[in-house]
XYZ file of C-alpha atoms in Angstrom:
470
model
C -25.530 116.102 12.650
C -24.506 118.219 9.663
C -25.874 117.481 6.218
C -23.339 117.251 3.378
C -23.282 120.395 1.279
C -24.164 118.441 -1.860
C -27.373 117.188 -0.210
C -28.344 120.696 0.844
C -27.627 121.966 -2.650
C -29.665 119.213 -4.306
C -32.585 119.980 -2.005
C -32.316 123.723 -2.711
C -32.129 123.478 -6.526
C -35.905 123.138 -7.239
C -36.594 126.339 -5.293
C -34.591 128.278 -7.887
C -36.810 127.144 -10.769
C -40.068 127.202 -8.801
C -39.533 130.914 -8.137
C -40.826 131.604 -11.650
C -44.348 131.013 -10.328
C -43.810 133.922 -7.951
C -42.614 137.187 -9.453
C -43.744 136.660 -13.080
C -47.222 135.404 -12.134
C -47.848 138.046 -9.481
C -45.964 140.986 -10.957
C -45.660 140.640 -14.742
C -48.526 138.368 -15.792
C -51.347 140.547 -14.337
C -50.136 143.613 -16.235
C -49.489 141.516 -19.352
C -53.035 140.128 -19.317
C -54.669 143.515 -18.576
C -52.636 145.780 -20.843
C -51.699 143.430 -23.709
C -54.081 140.461 -23.765
C -57.119 142.540 -22.799
C -58.557 140.865 -19.682
C -60.450 143.336 -17.470
C -58.425 144.221 -14.361
C -61.354 143.603 -12.023
C -62.037 140.136 -13.445
C -58.346 139.264 -13.343
C -58.156 140.251 -9.673
C -61.238 138.127 -8.947
C -59.733 135.069 -10.668
C -56.466 135.414 -8.773
C -58.376 135.611 -5.501
C -60.573 132.629 -6.455
C -57.602 130.403 -7.282
C -56.184 130.968 -3.795
C -59.484 129.936 -2.248
C -59.253 126.797 -4.381
C -55.787 126.289 -2.898
C -57.323 126.362 0.563
C -58.784 122.944 -0.297
C -55.944 121.423 -2.294
C -53.001 122.368 -0.050
C -53.962 120.493 3.133
C -55.421 117.670 1.032
C -52.129 117.170 -0.831
C -50.244 117.403 2.450
C -52.507 114.789 4.019
C -52.218 112.448 1.019
C -48.447 112.901 0.913
C -48.123 112.075 4.627
C -49.965 108.775 4.097
C -48.381 107.770 0.774
C -46.340 104.564 0.632
C -44.170 103.837 -2.402
C -40.709 102.334 -2.912
C -39.579 105.893 -3.773
C -40.884 107.508 -0.580
C -43.767 109.742 0.442
C -42.710 112.976 -1.272
C -40.574 112.332 -4.339
C -43.208 110.768 -6.646
C -45.335 113.920 -6.422
C -42.359 116.187 -7.081
C -41.325 114.183 -10.147
C -44.752 113.828 -11.779
C -46.095 117.231 -10.750
C -43.158 119.093 -12.255
C -44.064 117.821 -15.744
C -47.659 119.084 -15.558
C -46.548 122.334 -13.910
C -44.112 123.086 -16.741
C -46.846 122.561 -19.351
C -49.319 124.796 -17.504
C -46.675 127.498 -17.196
C -45.946 127.430 -20.912
C -49.636 127.709 -21.884
C -50.336 130.516 -19.398
C -47.425 132.571 -20.717
C -48.489 132.048 -24.335
C -52.194 132.905 -24.726
C -53.590 132.794 -28.282
C -54.913 135.988 -29.845
C -58.685 135.759 -29.503
C -61.731 137.528 -28.089
C -61.711 139.044 -24.608
C -64.104 136.354 -23.390
C -61.871 133.554 -24.674
C -58.772 135.185 -23.203
C -60.494 135.491 -19.822
C -61.445 131.800 -19.872
C -57.932 130.892 -20.999
C -56.398 132.778 -18.091
C -58.897 131.306 -15.604
C -58.383 127.682 -16.646
C -54.605 127.960 -16.861
C -54.141 129.837 -13.587
C -56.154 127.148 -11.768
C -54.158 124.423 -13.493
C -50.870 126.141 -12.720
C -51.541 126.446 -9.019
C -52.969 122.949 -8.651
C -49.787 121.421 -10.032
C -47.725 123.969 -8.105
C -49.343 122.544 -4.957
C -48.677 118.990 -6.155
C -44.968 119.799 -6.315
C -44.383 122.343 -3.574
C -46.256 120.815 -0.622
C -44.384 117.469 -0.831
C -41.146 119.297 -1.679
C -41.300 121.577 1.345
C -42.494 118.663 3.526
C -39.277 116.846 2.643
C -37.112 119.531 4.266
C -37.979 119.040 7.963
C -37.318 115.300 7.570
C -33.732 115.793 6.393
C -32.316 117.073 9.715
C -33.559 117.587 13.267
C -30.711 119.867 14.367
C -31.924 123.351 15.425
C -29.157 125.362 13.736
C -28.600 122.944 10.844
C -32.189 123.565 9.833
C -31.481 127.280 9.619
C -28.587 126.500 7.278
C -30.669 124.096 5.169
C -33.668 126.374 4.766
C -31.503 129.431 4.238
C -29.876 127.629 1.315
C -33.280 126.598 -0.055
C -34.832 130.024 0.378
C -31.640 131.702 -0.801
C -31.994 129.664 -3.999
C -35.591 130.816 -4.177
C -34.476 134.449 -3.845
C -31.829 133.924 -6.526
C -34.484 132.344 -8.744
C -36.808 135.224 -8.038
C -34.037 137.657 -8.948
C -33.468 135.894 -12.280
C -37.219 135.686 -12.863
C -37.607 139.385 -12.073
C -34.774 140.218 -14.454
C -35.830 137.847 -17.214
C -38.255 140.212 -19.023
C -35.547 142.872 -19.192
C -32.855 140.358 -20.191
C -34.978 138.785 -22.925
C -36.109 142.163 -24.269
C -32.575 143.497 -24.534
C -31.071 140.262 -25.826
C -33.615 140.027 -28.641
C -33.994 143.776 -29.195
C -37.754 143.637 -28.551
C -39.841 146.768 -28.678
C -42.283 147.814 -25.949
C -45.303 146.679 -27.923
C -47.916 143.912 -27.637
C -45.973 141.798 -30.120
C -42.759 142.380 -28.196
C -44.395 141.392 -24.910
C -45.810 138.181 -26.396
C -42.405 137.197 -27.773
C -40.790 137.997 -24.439
C -43.114 135.738 -22.447
C -42.805 132.961 -25.023
C -39.051 132.758 -24.477
C -39.352 133.010 -20.697
C -41.708 130.019 -20.700
C -39.561 128.109 -23.206
C -36.562 128.397 -20.883
C -38.246 127.973 -17.514
C -40.415 124.977 -18.391
C -37.522 122.565 -19.050
C -35.467 124.143 -16.246
C -38.243 123.432 -13.776
C -38.365 119.768 -14.759
C -34.576 119.334 -14.628
C -34.241 120.980 -11.200
C -37.073 118.980 -9.626
C -35.778 115.688 -11.018
C -32.273 116.508 -9.804
C -33.641 116.743 -6.256
C -35.710 113.570 -6.663
C -32.718 111.548 -7.838
C -30.175 112.985 -5.390
C -32.207 112.949 -2.141
C -33.212 109.757 -0.394
C -36.109 109.963 2.041
C -35.713 108.587 5.530
C -36.679 104.929 5.780
C -38.261 103.089 8.662
C -40.495 105.935 9.787
C -43.028 104.316 12.111
C -44.533 107.594 13.227
C -46.355 108.471 10.023
C -49.794 110.067 10.254
C -52.736 107.735 10.729
C -55.315 110.258 11.902
C -58.280 111.227 9.694
C -57.796 114.568 7.943
C -60.186 116.680 10.034
C -59.006 115.217 13.337
C -55.410 115.792 12.307
C -56.114 119.422 11.366
C -57.781 119.940 14.732
C -54.620 118.702 16.460
C -52.543 121.089 14.346
C -54.658 124.039 15.455
C -54.000 123.069 19.108
C -50.256 123.479 18.514
C -49.921 126.986 19.984
C -46.368 127.731 18.736
C -47.470 126.840 15.193
C -50.581 129.024 15.408
C -48.532 132.002 16.619
C -45.936 131.463 13.897
C -48.554 130.989 11.192
C -50.629 134.041 12.124
C -47.575 136.277 12.443
C -46.162 135.090 9.123
C -49.489 135.401 7.310
C -50.140 138.941 8.504
C -46.647 140.055 7.511
C -46.845 138.159 4.212
C -50.046 139.969 3.265
C -48.204 143.236 3.814
C -45.244 142.162 1.677
C -47.440 140.895 -1.178
C -49.071 144.252 -1.820
C -45.787 145.831 -3.000
C -44.975 142.726 -5.053
C -48.249 143.120 -6.936
C -48.167 146.892 -7.353
C -44.506 147.743 -7.954
C -44.893 148.067 -11.744
C -47.893 150.345 -11.318
C -46.274 152.385 -8.526
C -42.972 152.975 -10.302
C -44.608 153.931 -13.608
C -47.507 156.055 -12.382
C -46.287 157.507 -9.041
C -42.541 157.846 -9.541
C -42.991 158.283 -13.313
C -39.989 156.028 -13.910
C -39.352 153.114 -16.267
C -36.816 151.432 -13.950
C -39.070 148.950 -12.125
C -36.953 145.997 -13.290
C -33.819 147.634 -11.885
C -35.443 148.216 -8.485
C -36.604 144.590 -8.304
C -33.074 143.406 -9.029
C -31.660 145.728 -6.348
C -34.152 144.431 -3.781
C -33.447 140.762 -4.355
C -29.660 141.126 -4.711
C -29.617 142.913 -1.356
C -31.695 140.153 0.218
C -29.366 137.431 -1.092
C -26.171 139.246 -0.064
C -27.312 139.772 3.535
C -28.874 136.322 4.050
C -25.644 134.642 5.333
C -25.328 137.390 7.935
C -28.813 136.620 9.213
C -27.915 132.929 9.483
C -24.914 133.820 11.646
C -26.970 136.221 13.735
C -29.629 133.572 14.366
C -26.962 131.315 15.890
C -26.172 134.066 18.402
C -29.603 135.439 19.301
C -31.954 132.748 17.983
C -34.318 132.474 15.034
C -37.186 134.377 16.671
C -35.276 137.557 17.511
C -33.416 137.541 14.205
C -36.742 137.296 12.388
C -38.219 140.139 14.439
C -35.159 142.297 13.733
C -35.455 141.631 9.998
C -39.132 142.645 9.983
C -38.313 145.832 11.891
C -35.569 146.824 9.416
C -37.795 146.029 6.445
C -40.724 148.048 7.777
C -38.728 150.976 9.093
C -37.133 151.482 5.701
C -40.171 150.947 3.503
C -42.610 153.300 5.237
C -40.777 156.269 3.709
C -41.871 155.161 0.232
C -45.354 156.529 0.984
C -44.052 160.101 0.819
C -42.361 159.853 -2.596
C -43.594 161.201 -5.912
C -42.434 162.058 -9.451
C -38.658 162.424 -9.700
C -37.928 160.603 -6.426
C -36.631 157.409 -8.052
C -33.083 157.800 -6.554
C -34.485 158.125 -3.026
C -36.742 155.172 -3.706
C -33.702 153.114 -4.710
C -32.018 153.873 -1.363
C -35.133 152.842 0.572
C -35.433 149.666 -1.499
C -31.838 148.769 -0.596
C -32.366 149.173 3.155
C -35.679 147.346 2.984
C -34.002 144.479 1.144
C -31.515 143.922 3.976
C -34.128 142.028 5.949
C -35.704 140.217 2.983
C -33.816 136.918 3.208
C -34.439 136.510 6.932
C -38.178 137.190 6.629
C -38.372 134.199 4.252
C -35.807 131.681 5.525
C -36.156 131.985 9.301
C -39.920 131.259 9.454
C -39.268 128.108 7.395
C -36.692 126.904 9.922
C -39.023 127.781 12.808
C -41.812 125.866 11.112
C -39.724 122.684 11.191
C -39.306 123.100 14.951
C -43.045 123.354 15.608
C -43.536 120.141 13.610
C -41.236 118.434 16.126
C -43.404 119.792 18.928
C -46.434 118.292 17.198
C -44.691 114.907 17.218
C -44.183 115.251 20.953
C -47.908 115.830 21.422
C -49.315 113.357 18.900
C -46.639 110.749 18.257
C -46.855 111.322 14.490
C -44.793 112.965 11.761
C -47.202 115.164 9.788
C -45.016 117.500 7.783
C -47.442 117.417 4.860
C -50.410 118.713 6.818
C -48.341 121.493 8.371
C -46.812 122.497 5.046
C -50.284 122.368 3.486
C -51.662 124.831 6.026
C -48.552 126.992 5.708
C -48.959 126.997 1.950
C -52.596 128.060 2.298
C -51.565 131.003 4.445
C -48.822 132.034 2.037
C -51.084 131.768 -0.996
C -54.064 133.465 0.612
C -51.814 136.323 1.679
C -50.610 136.624 -1.908
C -54.134 136.272 -3.314
C -55.567 138.911 -1.031
C -52.665 141.160 -1.955
C -53.367 140.708 -5.658
C -57.162 140.488 -5.586
C -57.859 143.352 -3.210
C -55.168 145.694 -4.523
C -56.170 145.294 -8.179
C -59.860 145.544 -7.331
C -59.324 148.725 -5.301
C -57.152 150.112 -8.079
C -59.924 149.422 -10.572
C -62.477 151.048 -8.246
C -60.247 154.129 -7.969
C -60.470 154.549 -11.759
C -57.288 152.943 -13.089
C -57.123 152.943 -16.910
C -54.215 151.169 -18.645
C -51.568 153.150 -20.550
C -52.795 156.672 -19.706
C -51.833 159.312 -17.144
C -53.572 158.386 -13.896
C -55.733 160.646 -11.752
C -54.598 161.881 -8.347
C -57.073 159.459 -6.750
C -55.369 156.512 -8.471
C -51.896 157.731 -7.486
C -52.906 158.187 -3.846
C -54.502 154.724 -3.857
C -51.246 153.300 -5.171
C -49.184 155.037 -2.476
C -51.448 153.830 0.332
C -51.668 150.247 -0.947
C -48.013 150.010 -1.925
C -46.319 151.503 1.160
C -48.595 152.454 4.063
C -50.763 149.351 4.505
C -47.837 146.896 4.076
C -45.859 148.702 6.775
C -48.787 148.555 9.200
C -49.311 144.836 8.603
C -45.603 144.110 9.065
C -45.693 145.843 12.441
C -48.719 143.788 13.448
C -46.975 140.556 12.409
C -43.894 141.604 14.386
C -46.009 142.141 17.504
C -47.540 138.665 17.251
C -44.097 137.061 16.754
C -43.010 138.336 20.176
C -45.111 135.591 21.800
C -43.480 132.669 19.898
C -42.005 130.349 22.584
C -39.511 127.916 20.954
C -35.793 128.698 21.225
C -32.698 126.492 20.922
C -32.825 125.133 24.485
C -36.572 124.485 24.310
C -36.124 122.631 21.016
C -33.455 120.374 22.531
C -35.841 119.609 25.403
C -38.611 118.790 22.904
C -36.412 116.304 21.020
C -35.302 114.686 24.275
C -38.911 114.421 25.458
C -39.907 112.760 22.173
C -37.299 110.050 22.692
C -38.449 109.436 26.272
C -42.101 109.229 25.264
C -41.269 106.780 22.487
C -39.507 104.668 25.115
C -42.734 104.581 27.116
C -41.739 107.115 29.799
C -43.839 109.944 31.192
C -42.428 113.384 30.358
C -43.069 117.023 31.172
C -44.123 119.265 28.281
C -41.159 121.688 27.866
C -43.493 124.505 26.775
C -46.239 123.790 29.293
C -44.553 122.358 32.413
C -47.837 121.671 34.229
C -48.757 119.137 31.541
C -47.483 115.570 31.948
C -47.469 113.409 28.822
C -47.888 109.683 29.128
C -45.583 107.200 27.426
C -46.204 107.341 23.683
C -48.340 104.875 21.812
C -47.117 105.302 18.242
C -49.803 106.763 15.982
C -52.157 107.636 18.841
C -52.889 111.306 19.350
C -52.730 113.015 22.726
C -56.124 113.389 24.403
């Protein structure tokens, strides 16, 4: 059954505003805190890595709590509504550090980055858990998550452009004072926008009522059952490996463009990349209806990697060639984000077949861990290695630093994308298999024995609601 467009749009809206926690925090904020505020690059990398480890505890915990929550407003929406308020405040404070000693600034960054990502988890895990509950149609999910992740890409594009837009609109100079003013206005706009977008979704979307298959398992037992879901493990590992590769360029693009290409057009290249991803996303949705989500996703990773590997060989004066490679790499961007989300919803259905429970929160929590750890490792390791190579802010870099940037920015990401592509080849759920899974769920709930569509030798007994498969 198709969802009304207005419902899809209302669900997608928060992703636009939430994108500000992506590009600015991972691309602009590190350089702002190292080059303007004065936090040591090694310590900053350590803190960004540590906050992702912290997320490894909070993400599944919030997913578990969300799955078991009972309120008149649903399982997910109360967290989205309340969390967005605290997230907006944390964002504003992080983007506006006071002028103080290096020690104070380091503590300020540490406390605020932990606060930001805790409340980010409070919003995002329930928000993303809401999506798989809205429709169970194989192709409709691709449409829904493509709209959500397309909004995220559009938000990322605006977030990536915002420093340039604010600087030009206000005539700010490239100075510490100019940078502080720039980030003040970005936070002043995005904080209220984040609250409005999240509350729009909360008020417009109604959660499904009468769910009698909610999770009743203890947290550790439930996580163990998740790990036994082979399609999810394959999807998660493939996505995480590829995501680590894609997060290295996101962290290092400002450094690479300035110190390897010797260009000041990093903002322009980011815009080109995300515009390309948004423009080609509808084509990937259509292609997935013809060849399936899995093969469309694999094709997008292949295009992305094949184009980006050439960036390793560029140097000063090669900015035009770099722009061409960025364009071709961006063709696959939308699919590498939206299609795994739609596939994730399908493996949650398979979990219901095995366990008799709907546990979107736990799955989204684990998925969020993987996404954040991939980003944290990309930031923490790349900045630490850059520091070890001898990076010094605002000076001409040594050849060792430039080579380190080229390897970390282009070569390693391409290798990890290829590895993720290879793992994705073994993912087993396609449109026909998903239909068989949904049919088997209905038969089990009616008390009938069924054959596992993905493991035909396994016979599943009639379902006892809330009781896990042994």
